[in-house]
Amino acid sequence: MNSSKILEILSAYNPFWISGAIDAGIPRDLLPACCAQVQSKEVLVLKGIRRSGKTTLMNQVIQELVKTGIPPTAILRVNLEEPLFALEYSITLLEDIYRTYRERIYPEGKCWVFLDEIQQVIGWESWVRGRQDTEDIKFFVTGSSASILSREIGTKLTGRNVTFEVFPLSFIEYLRFNDVHVRTELDYFNKKSAIRNLFHEYLMYGGFPEVTLKKTENEKKILLKSYFDDILYRDIVSRYEIRDVTSLRNLAVYLLTQVARPTNISKLKKNFSISQDKTESYISALLESYLLFQVTSFSYSLKHSMRSGFKPYAIDNGLRNRVAFAFSEDTGWQVENVIACFLRQQYEEVYFSKNGNEIDFIVKEGMNISHRIQVWYDDISVREIPSRELAGFTIPLQGDDTPESILLTNDYEDVIEHDGVPIRCIPVVKYLLSL
């Protein structure tokens, strides 16, 4: 591709070169952490499911750079899903883009280069490292693959990158997108009715930014269906050259339907009459696309934990609800899925326990278990907590672990004691707002 054509494409993606302005949308909670990295040497990596807001967050960083006085032409944004680039994905393409930019837009001085959906270019990390080692460039890259992107970074950029995961909107971000701001406990009580109504919408339609901004249910449903198809066919089938698309799709729909229910590879391969290798491969692809994630069973033995199966969770409730095969309302599972997503963003190690009496979530920080969390989302009028929801808190732990025991409820708030164990009862919505 000649430099004039490249410049034409780049000018469409970088209108701020002339206007100095960029449409960056509503700020995300991750923005301050990203801005704290703009002057560092490390490559900033944003990874997450397609349409979670990585590009918008990148635009918000660009906006902040311009606000600090950096010349707009010192910033280059490249969308590597541009159809005109599709036949030429290569390191040569990256070099041609960069050379065109340097020759015709910003010949000298430090520049900030934003490469969107970088996984399209095989070997990109070698090119980034080479340029980073020889020139004063700050790189920002985004990608829609978890493990592949991690492996790529591990081969060439170990110790040279800072990585953040971008999720669909958290509930507090969802409220902000709906112009409801909750900064204190008093705000929560004053706006409680509106917050609870929006929480029920959040349970149903999830937190993809564009879906959240749609006005009608039909628009939301159409968009969510297109997201699922894009992830399945563009991020999984095409990338991994999968031929048995029917089995892959059926497995994805099954796992999305069965969120929060324990399962294992043996059960899944039997259900779908496919080999263990294929089952493991398909699940790995679903996890790498960020469509799903898994929580494994807690054990002080790593081997036992790996063999004990897992619970699947959807990265977004709206995506899950759009394709799940369900005939009845399953609010309890939906709430647990929201909590799983919240905990994944807060902690590195989250497990569940199924030793006799189940605990939905066990949080491990460092060497110690810090939280045991059970979700009980019954009708708001119910105040008597079933004993099965409390039984897991009494299971003794090894060592000196004294975790905080939390029961997440619909609207009940108190501190109770069960068999000598103090348990904090916190409304789910209040917990999600960290109040």
CSV table of N, CA, C and O in Angstrom, one decimal, residues 112-214:
chain,number,residue,atom,x,y,z
A,112,TRP,N,3.4,9.4,20.6
A,112,TRP,CA,2.6,8.5,21.4
A,112,TRP,C,1.8,7.7,20.3
A,112,TRP,O,1.0,8.3,19.6
A,113,VAL,N,2.0,6.4,20.3
A,113,VAL,CA,1.4,5.6,19.2
A,113,VAL,C,0.4,4.6,19.8
A,113,VAL,O,0.7,3.8,20.7
A,114,PHE,N,-0.9,4.7,19.3
A,114,PHE,CA,-2.0,3.8,19.8
A,114,PHE,C,-2.3,2.8,18.7
A,114,PHE,O,-2.8,3.2,17.6
A,115,LEU,N,-2.2,1.6,19.0
A,115,LEU,CA,-2.4,0.5,18.1
A,115,LEU,C,-3.6,-0.3,18.6
A,115,LEU,O,-3.5,-1.1,19.5
A,116,ASP,N,-4.8,-0.2,17.9
A,116,ASP,CA,-6.0,-0.8,18.3
A,116,ASP,C,-6.2,-2.2,17.7
A,116,ASP,O,-6.1,-2.3,16.5
A,117,GLU,N,-6.6,-3.2,18.5
A,117,GLU,CA,-6.7,-4.6,18.1
A,117,GLU,C,-5.5,-5.1,17.4
A,117,GLU,O,-5.4,-5.6,16.3
A,118,ILE,N,-4.4,-5.1,18.2
A,118,ILE,CA,-3.1,-5.4,17.7
A,118,ILE,C,-2.9,-6.9,17.4
A,118,ILE,O,-2.0,-7.3,16.6
A,119,GLN,N,-3.8,-7.7,17.9
A,119,GLN,CA,-3.6,-9.2,17.7
A,119,GLN,C,-3.8,-9.5,16.2
A,119,GLN,O,-3.5,-10.7,15.8
A,120,GLN,N,-4.3,-8.6,15.4
A,120,GLN,CA,-4.4,-8.9,14.0
A,120,GLN,C,-3.0,-9.1,13.3
A,120,GLN,O,-3.0,-9.7,12.2
A,121,VAL,N,-2.0,-8.5,13.9
A,121,VAL,CA,-0.6,-8.6,13.3
A,121,VAL,C,0.2,-9.6,14.0
A,121,VAL,O,0.6,-9.3,15.1
A,122,ILE,N,0.6,-10.6,13.3
A,122,ILE,CA,1.5,-11.6,13.9
A,122,ILE,C,2.9,-11.1,14.0
A,122,ILE,O,3.4,-10.5,13.1
A,123,GLY,N,3.5,-11.2,15.2
A,123,GLY,CA,4.8,-10.7,15.4
A,123,GLY,C,4.9,-9.2,15.8
A,123,GLY,O,6.0,-8.7,15.8
A,124,TRP,N,3.8,-8.6,16.1
A,124,TRP,CA,3.7,-7.2,16.4
A,124,TRP,C,4.7,-6.8,17.6
A,124,TRP,O,5.3,-5.8,17.6
A,125,GLU,N,4.8,-7.8,18.5
A,125,GLU,CA,5.7,-7.4,19.7
A,125,GLU,C,7.1,-7.2,19.4
A,125,GLU,O,7.8,-6.4,20.0
A,126,SER,N,7.6,-7.9,18.3
A,126,SER,CA,9.0,-7.7,17.9
A,126,SER,C,9.2,-6.3,17.3
A,126,SER,O,10.2,-5.6,17.6
A,127,TRP,N,8.2,-5.9,16.5
A,127,TRP,CA,8.3,-4.6,15.9
A,127,TRP,C,8.2,-3.5,17.0
A,127,TRP,O,9.0,-2.5,17.0
A,128,VAL,N,7.3,-3.6,17.9
A,128,VAL,CA,7.1,-2.7,19.0
A,128,VAL,C,8.4,-2.6,19.8
A,128,VAL,O,8.9,-1.5,20.1
A,129,ARG,N,9.0,-3.7,20.2
A,129,ARG,CA,10.2,-3.7,21.0
A,129,ARG,C,11.3,-3.0,20.2
A,129,ARG,O,12.1,-2.3,20.8
A,130,GLY,N,11.5,-3.4,18.9
A,130,GLY,CA,12.5,-2.8,18.2
A,130,GLY,C,12.4,-1.2,18.1
A,130,GLY,O,13.4,-0.5,18.3
A,131,ARG,N,11.2,-0.7,17.9
A,131,ARG,CA,11.0,0.7,17.8
A,131,ARG,C,11.2,1.3,19.2
A,131,ARG,O,11.8,2.4,19.3
A,132,GLN,N,10.7,0.6,20.2
A,132,GLN,CA,10.8,1.2,21.6
A,132,GLN,C,12.3,1.3,22.0
A,132,GLN,O,12.7,2.2,22.7
A,133,ASP,N,13.1,0.3,21.6
A,133,ASP,CA,14.5,0.3,22.0
A,133,ASP,C,15.4,1.4,21.3
A,133,ASP,O,16.4,1.8,21.8
A,134,THR,N,14.9,1.9,20.1
A,134,THR,CA,15.7,2.8,19.3
A,134,THR,C,15.2,4.2,19.2
A,134,THR,O,15.9,5.1,18.8
A,135,GLU,N,13.9,4.4,19.6
A,135,GLU,CA,13.3,5.7,19.5
A,135,GLU,C,12.5,6.1,20.8
A,135,GLU,O,12.2,5.2,21.6
A,136,ASP,N,12.3,7.4,20.9
A,136,ASP,CA,11.5,7.8,22.0
A,136,ASP,C,10.0,7.8,21.7
A,136,ASP,O,9.4,8.7,21.2
A,137,ILE,N,9.4,6.6,21.9
A,137,ILE,CA,8.0,6.3,21.6
A,137,ILE,C,7.3,5.7,22.8
A,137,ILE,O,7.8,4.8,23.4
A,138,LYS,N,6.1,6.2,23.0
A,138,LYS,CA,5.2,5.6,24.0
A,138,LYS,C,4.2,4.8,23.3
A,138,LYS,O,3.4,5.4,22.5
A,139,PHE,N,4.1,3.5,23.5
A,139,PHE,CA,3.2,2.6,22.8
A,139,PHE,C,2.0,2.3,23.7
A,139,PHE,O,2.1,2.0,24.9
A,140,PHE,N,0.8,2.3,23.1
A,140,PHE,CA,-0.4,1.9,23.7
A,140,PHE,C,-1.0,0.8,22.8
A,140,PHE,O,-1.2,1.1,21.6
A,141,VAL,N,-1.4,-0.3,23.2
A,141,VAL,CA,-2.0,-1.4,22.4
A,141,VAL,C,-3.2,-1.9,23.0
A,141,VAL,O,-3.3,-2.0,24.3
A,142,THR,N,-4.2,-2.3,22.2
A,142,THR,CA,-5.4,-3.0,22.7
A,142,THR,C,-5.5,-4.3,22.0
A,142,THR,O,-5.1,-4.5,20.9
A,143,GLY,N,-6.2,-5.3,22.6
A,143,GLY,CA,-6.4,-6.6,22.0
A,143,GLY,C,-7.6,-7.2,22.7
A,143,GLY,O,-8.0,-7.0,23.8
A,144,SER,N,-8.3,-8.1,21.9
A,144,SER,CA,-9.5,-8.8,22.3
A,144,SER,C,-9.3,-10.3,22.6
A,144,SER,O,-10.2,-11.1,22.6
A,145,SER,N,-8.0,-10.6,23.0
A,145,SER,CA,-7.7,-12.0,23.3
A,145,SER,C,-6.9,-12.0,24.6
A,145,SER,O,-5.9,-11.3,24.7
A,146,ALA,N,-7.3,-12.9,25.5
A,146,ALA,CA,-6.6,-12.9,26.8
A,146,ALA,C,-5.3,-13.7,26.8
A,146,ALA,O,-4.2,-13.1,26.9
A,147,SER,N,-5.3,-15.0,26.5
A,147,SER,CA,-4.1,-15.8,26.7
A,147,SER,C,-3.1,-15.5,25.5
A,147,SER,O,-1.9,-15.5,25.7
A,148,ILE,N,-3.6,-15.4,24.3
A,148,ILE,CA,-2.7,-15.2,23.2
A,148,ILE,C,-2.0,-13.9,23.3
A,148,ILE,O,-0.8,-13.9,23.2
A,149,LEU,N,-2.7,-12.8,23.7
A,149,LEU,CA,-2.0,-11.6,23.9
A,149,LEU,C,-1.0,-11.7,25.1
A,149,LEU,O,0.1,-11.2,25.0
A,150,SER,N,-1.3,-12.5,26.1
A,150,SER,CA,-0.4,-12.6,27.2
A,150,SER,C,0.9,-13.4,26.7
A,150,SER,O,2.0,-13.1,27.1
A,151,ARG,N,0.7,-14.4,25.9
A,151,ARG,CA,1.8,-15.2,25.4
A,151,ARG,C,2.7,-14.3,24.5
A,151,ARG,O,3.9,-14.4,24.6
A,152,GLU,N,2.1,-13.5,23.7
A,152,GLU,CA,2.9,-12.6,22.8
A,152,GLU,C,3.7,-11.7,23.6
A,152,GLU,O,4.9,-11.5,23.4
A,153,ILE,N,3.1,-11.1,24.6
A,153,ILE,CA,3.8,-10.1,25.5
A,153,ILE,C,4.9,-10.8,26.2
A,153,ILE,O,6.1,-10.3,26.4
A,154,GLY,N,4.7,-12.1,26.7
A,154,GLY,CA,5.7,-12.8,27.5
A,154,GLY,C,6.9,-13.1,26.7
A,154,GLY,O,8.0,-13.2,27.3
A,155,THR,N,6.8,-13.3,25.4
A,155,THR,CA,8.0,-13.7,24.6
A,155,THR,C,9.0,-12.5,24.4
A,155,THR,O,10.2,-12.7,24.3
A,156,LYS,N,8.4,-11.3,24.2
A,156,LYS,CA,9.3,-10.2,23.8
A,156,LYS,C,9.2,-9.0,24.7
A,156,LYS,O,10.2,-8.2,24.7
A,157,LEU,N,8.2,-8.9,25.5
A,157,LEU,CA,8.0,-7.6,26.2
A,157,LEU,C,8.0,-7.9,27.8
A,157,LEU,O,7.4,-7.1,28.5
A,158,THR,N,8.5,-9.0,28.2
A,158,THR,CA,8.6,-9.2,29.7
A,158,THR,C,9.3,-8.1,30.4
A,158,THR,O,10.4,-7.7,30.0
A,159,GLY,N,8.6,-7.5,31.4
A,159,GLY,CA,9.2,-6.4,32.1
A,159,GLY,C,9.1,-5.1,31.4
A,159,GLY,O,9.6,-4.0,31.9
A,160,ARG,N,8.5,-5.1,30.2
A,160,ARG,CA,8.4,-3.9,29.4
A,160,ARG,C,7.0,-3.4,29.1
A,160,ARG,O,6.7,-2.6,28.2
A,161,ASN,N,6.1,-4.0,29.9
A,161,ASN,CA,4.7,-3.7,29.6
A,161,ASN,C,3.9,-3.5,30.9
A,161,ASN,O,4.3,-4.1,32.0
A,162,VAL,N,2.8,-2.7,30.9
A,162,VAL,CA,1.9,-2.6,32.0
A,162,VAL,C,0.5,-3.0,31.4
A,162,VAL,O,0.1,-2.4,30.4
A,163,THR,N,-0.2,-4.0,32.0
A,163,THR,CA,-1.4,-4.5,31.4
A,163,THR,C,-2.6,-4.2,32.2
A,163,THR,O,-2.6,-4.5,33.4
A,164,PHE,N,-3.7,-3.7,31.6
A,164,PHE,CA,-5.0,-3.6,32.3
A,164,PHE,C,-6.0,-4.3,31.5
A,164,PHE,O,-6.0,-4.4,30.3
A,165,GLU,N,-7.0,-5.0,32.3
A,165,GLU,CA,-8.1,-5.6,31.6
A,165,GLU,C,-9.3,-4.6,31.6
A,165,GLU,O,-9.6,-4.0,32.6
A,166,VAL,N,-9.9,-4.5,30.5
A,166,VAL,CA,-11.1,-3.6,30.3
A,166,VAL,C,-12.3,-4.5,30.2
A,166,VAL,O,-12.5,-5.3,29.3
A,167,PHE,N,-13.2,-4.3,31.2
A,167,PHE,CA,-14.5,-5.0,31.3
A,167,PHE,C,-15.6,-4.2,30.8
A,167,PHE,O,-15.5,-2.9,30.7
A,168,PRO,N,-16.8,-4.8,30.5
A,168,PRO,CA,-18.0,-4.0,30.3
A,168,PRO,C,-18.2,-3.2,31.6
A,168,PRO,O,-17.6,-3.4,32.6
A,169,LEU,N,-19.1,-2.2,31.6
A,169,LEU,CA,-19.3,-1.3,32.7
A,169,LEU,C,-19.5,-2.0,34.0
A,169,LEU,O,-20.4,-2.9,34.1
A,170,SER,N,-18.9,-1.5,35.0
A,170,SER,CA,-19.2,-1.9,36.4
A,170,SER,C,-20.6,-1.3,36.7
A,170,SER,O,-21.0,-0.4,36.0
A,171,PHE,N,-21.2,-1.7,37.8
A,171,PHE,CA,-22.5,-1.1,38.1
A,171,PHE,C,-22.4,0.4,38.4
A,171,PHE,O,-23.3,1.2,38.0
A,172,ILE,N,-21.3,0.8,39.1
A,172,ILE,CA,-21.2,2.2,39.4
A,172,ILE,C,-21.0,3.0,38.1
A,172,ILE,O,-21.4,4.1,38.0
A,173,GLU,N,-20.3,2.4,37.2
A,173,GLU,CA,-20.1,3.1,35.9
A,173,GLU,C,-21.5,3.1,35.1
A,173,GLU,O,-21.8,4.1,34.5
A,174,TYR,N,-22.2,2.0,35.2
A,174,TYR,CA,-23.5,2.0,34.6
A,174,TYR,C,-24.4,3.1,35.1
A,174,TYR,O,-25.2,3.7,34.4
A,175,LEU,N,-24.4,3.3,36.4
A,175,LEU,CA,-25.2,4.4,37.0
A,175,LEU,C,-24.7,5.7,36.4
A,175,LEU,O,-25.6,6.6,36.1
A,176,ARG,N,-23.4,5.9,36.3
A,176,ARG,CA,-22.9,7.2,35.7
A,176,ARG,C,-23.4,7.4,34.3
A,176,ARG,O,-23.7,8.5,33.9
A,177,PHE,N,-23.4,6.3,33.5
A,177,PHE,CA,-23.9,6.4,32.2
A,177,PHE,C,-25.4,6.8,32.1
A,177,PHE,O,-25.9,7.2,31.1
A,178,ASN,N,-26.1,6.5,33.2
A,178,ASN,CA,-27.5,6.8,33.3
A,178,ASN,C,-27.7,8.1,34.2
A,178,ASN,O,-28.8,8.4,34.7
A,179,ASP,N,-26.6,8.9,34.3
A,179,ASP,CA,-26.6,10.2,35.0
A,179,ASP,C,-27.1,10.1,36.5
A,179,ASP,O,-27.7,10.9,37.0
A,180,VAL,N,-26.7,8.9,37.1
A,180,VAL,CA,-26.9,8.8,38.6
A,180,VAL,C,-25.6,8.6,39.2
A,180,VAL,O,-24.8,7.7,38.9
A,181,HIS,N,-25.3,9.6,40.1
A,181,HIS,CA,-23.9,9.6,40.7
A,181,HIS,C,-24.1,9.3,42.2
A,181,HIS,O,-24.8,9.9,42.9
A,182,VAL,N,-23.3,8.3,42.6
A,182,VAL,CA,-23.4,7.8,44.0
A,182,VAL,C,-22.0,7.9,44.6
A,182,VAL,O,-21.1,7.1,44.3
A,183,ARG,N,-21.7,8.9,45.5
A,183,ARG,CA,-20.4,9.1,46.1
A,183,ARG,C,-20.4,8.8,47.5
A,183,ARG,O,-19.3,8.5,48.1
A,184,THR,N,-21.5,8.8,48.2
A,184,THR,CA,-21.6,8.6,49.7
A,184,THR,C,-22.7,7.7,50.0
A,184,THR,O,-23.6,7.4,49.2
A,185,GLU,N,-22.7,7.2,51.2
A,185,GLU,CA,-23.8,6.4,51.7
A,185,GLU,C,-25.1,7.2,51.7
A,185,GLU,O,-26.2,6.6,51.4
A,186,LEU,N,-25.0,8.5,52.0
A,186,LEU,CA,-26.2,9.3,52.0
A,186,LEU,C,-26.8,9.4,50.5
A,186,LEU,O,-28.0,9.3,50.4
A,187,ASP,N,-25.9,9.5,49.5
A,187,ASP,CA,-26.4,9.5,48.1
A,187,ASP,C,-27.2,8.2,47.9
A,187,ASP,O,-28.2,8.2,47.2
A,188,TYR,N,-26.6,7.1,48.4
A,188,TYR,CA,-27.2,5.8,48.1
A,188,TYR,C,-28.7,5.7,48.7
A,188,TYR,O,-29.6,5.3,48.0
A,189,PHE,N,-28.8,6.2,49.9
A,189,PHE,CA,-30.2,6.2,50.5
A,189,PHE,C,-31.1,7.1,49.8
A,189,PHE,O,-32.3,6.8,49.6
A,190,ASN,N,-30.6,8.3,49.4
A,190,ASN,CA,-31.5,9.3,48.8
A,190,ASN,C,-31.9,8.8,47.4
A,190,ASN,O,-33.0,9.2,46.9
A,191,LYS,N,-31.1,8.0,46.7
A,191,LYS,CA,-31.4,7.6,45.3
A,191,LYS,C,-31.7,6.1,45.2
A,191,LYS,O,-31.6,5.6,44.2
A,192,LYS,N,-32.0,5.5,46.4
A,192,LYS,CA,-32.1,4.1,46.4
A,192,LYS,C,-33.1,3.5,45.4
A,192,LYS,O,-32.9,2.5,44.8
A,193,SER,N,-34.3,4.2,45.3
A,193,SER,CA,-35.3,3.6,44.4
A,193,SER,C,-34.8,3.6,42.9
A,193,SER,O,-34.9,2.6,42.2
A,194,ALA,N,-34.2,4.7,42.5
A,194,ALA,CA,-33.6,4.8,41.1
A,194,ALA,C,-32.5,3.8,40.9
A,194,ALA,O,-32.4,3.1,39.9
A,195,ILE,N,-31.7,3.6,42.0
A,195,ILE,CA,-30.5,2.7,41.9
A,195,ILE,C,-31.0,1.3,41.7
A,195,ILE,O,-30.5,0.5,40.9
A,196,ARG,N,-32.0,0.9,42.5
A,196,ARG,CA,-32.5,-0.5,42.4
A,196,ARG,C,-33.2,-0.7,41.1
A,196,ARG,O,-33.1,-1.8,40.5
A,197,ASN,N,-33.9,0.2,40.5
A,197,ASN,CA,-34.5,0.1,39.2
A,197,ASN,C,-33.5,-0.1,38.1
A,197,ASN,O,-33.6,-1.0,37.3
A,198,LEU,N,-32.4,0.7,38.2
A,198,LEU,CA,-31.3,0.5,37.3
A,198,LEU,C,-30.6,-0.8,37.4
A,198,LEU,O,-30.1,-1.4,36.5
A,199,PHE,N,-30.5,-1.3,38.7
A,199,PHE,CA,-29.8,-2.6,38.9
A,199,PHE,C,-30.6,-3.7,38.2
A,199,PHE,O,-30.0,-4.6,37.6
A,200,HIS,N,-31.9,-3.7,38.2
A,200,HIS,CA,-32.7,-4.7,37.5
A,200,HIS,C,-32.5,-4.6,36.0
A,200,HIS,O,-32.4,-5.6,35.3
A,201,GLU,N,-32.3,-3.4,35.5
A,201,GLU,CA,-32.0,-3.3,34.0
A,201,GLU,C,-30.6,-3.8,33.8
A,201,GLU,O,-30.3,-4.5,32.7
A,202,TYR,N,-29.6,-3.5,34.7
A,202,TYR,CA,-28.3,-4.0,34.6
A,202,TYR,C,-28.2,-5.5,34.6
A,202,TYR,O,-27.4,-6.1,33.8
A,203,LEU,N,-29.0,-6.1,35.4
A,203,LEU,CA,-29.1,-7.6,35.5
A,203,LEU,C,-29.5,-8.2,34.1
A,203,LEU,O,-29.1,-9.2,33.7
A,204,MET,N,-30.5,-7.5,33.5
A,204,MET,CA,-31.0,-8.0,32.2
A,204,MET,C,-30.2,-7.7,31.0
A,204,MET,O,-29.9,-8.6,30.2
A,205,TYR,N,-29.7,-6.5,30.9
A,205,TYR,CA,-29.0,-6.1,29.7
A,205,TYR,C,-27.5,-5.9,29.8
A,205,TYR,O,-26.8,-5.6,28.8
A,206,GLY,N,-26.9,-6.0,31.0
A,206,GLY,CA,-25.5,-5.9,31.2
A,206,GLY,C,-24.9,-4.6,31.0
A,206,GLY,O,-25.6,-3.6,31.1
A,207,GLY,N,-23.6,-4.5,30.8
A,207,GLY,CA,-22.9,-3.2,30.9
A,207,GLY,C,-22.1,-2.9,29.6
A,207,GLY,O,-21.2,-2.0,29.8
A,208,PHE,N,-22.3,-3.5,28.5
A,208,PHE,CA,-21.6,-3.0,27.3
A,208,PHE,C,-22.0,-1.5,27.1
A,208,PHE,O,-23.2,-1.2,27.0
A,209,PRO,N,-21.0,-0.6,26.9
A,209,PRO,CA,-21.3,0.8,26.8
A,209,PRO,C,-22.4,1.2,25.8
A,209,PRO,O,-23.3,1.9,26.0
A,210,GLU,N,-22.2,0.6,24.5
A,210,GLU,CA,-23.1,1.0,23.5
A,210,GLU,C,-24.5,0.5,23.7
A,210,GLU,O,-25.5,1.1,23.4
A,211,VAL,N,-24.6,-0.7,24.3
A,211,VAL,CA,-25.9,-1.3,24.7
A,211,VAL,C,-26.6,-0.4,25.7
A,211,VAL,O,-27.8,-0.1,25.7
A,212,THR,N,-25.8,0.0,26.7
A,212,THR,CA,-26.3,0.9,27.8
A,212,THR,C,-26.9,2.2,27.2
A,212,THR,O,-28.0,2.6,27.7
A,213,LEU,N,-26.3,2.7,26.2
A,213,LEU,CA,-26.8,4.0,25.7
A,213,LEU,C,-28.0,3.8,24.7
A,213,LEU,O,-28.6,4.9,24.3
A,214,LYS,N,-28.3,2.6,24.3
A,214,LYS,CA,-29.5,2.4,23.4
A,214,LYS,C,-30.7,2.7,24.2
A,214,LYS,O,-30.8,2.4,25.4
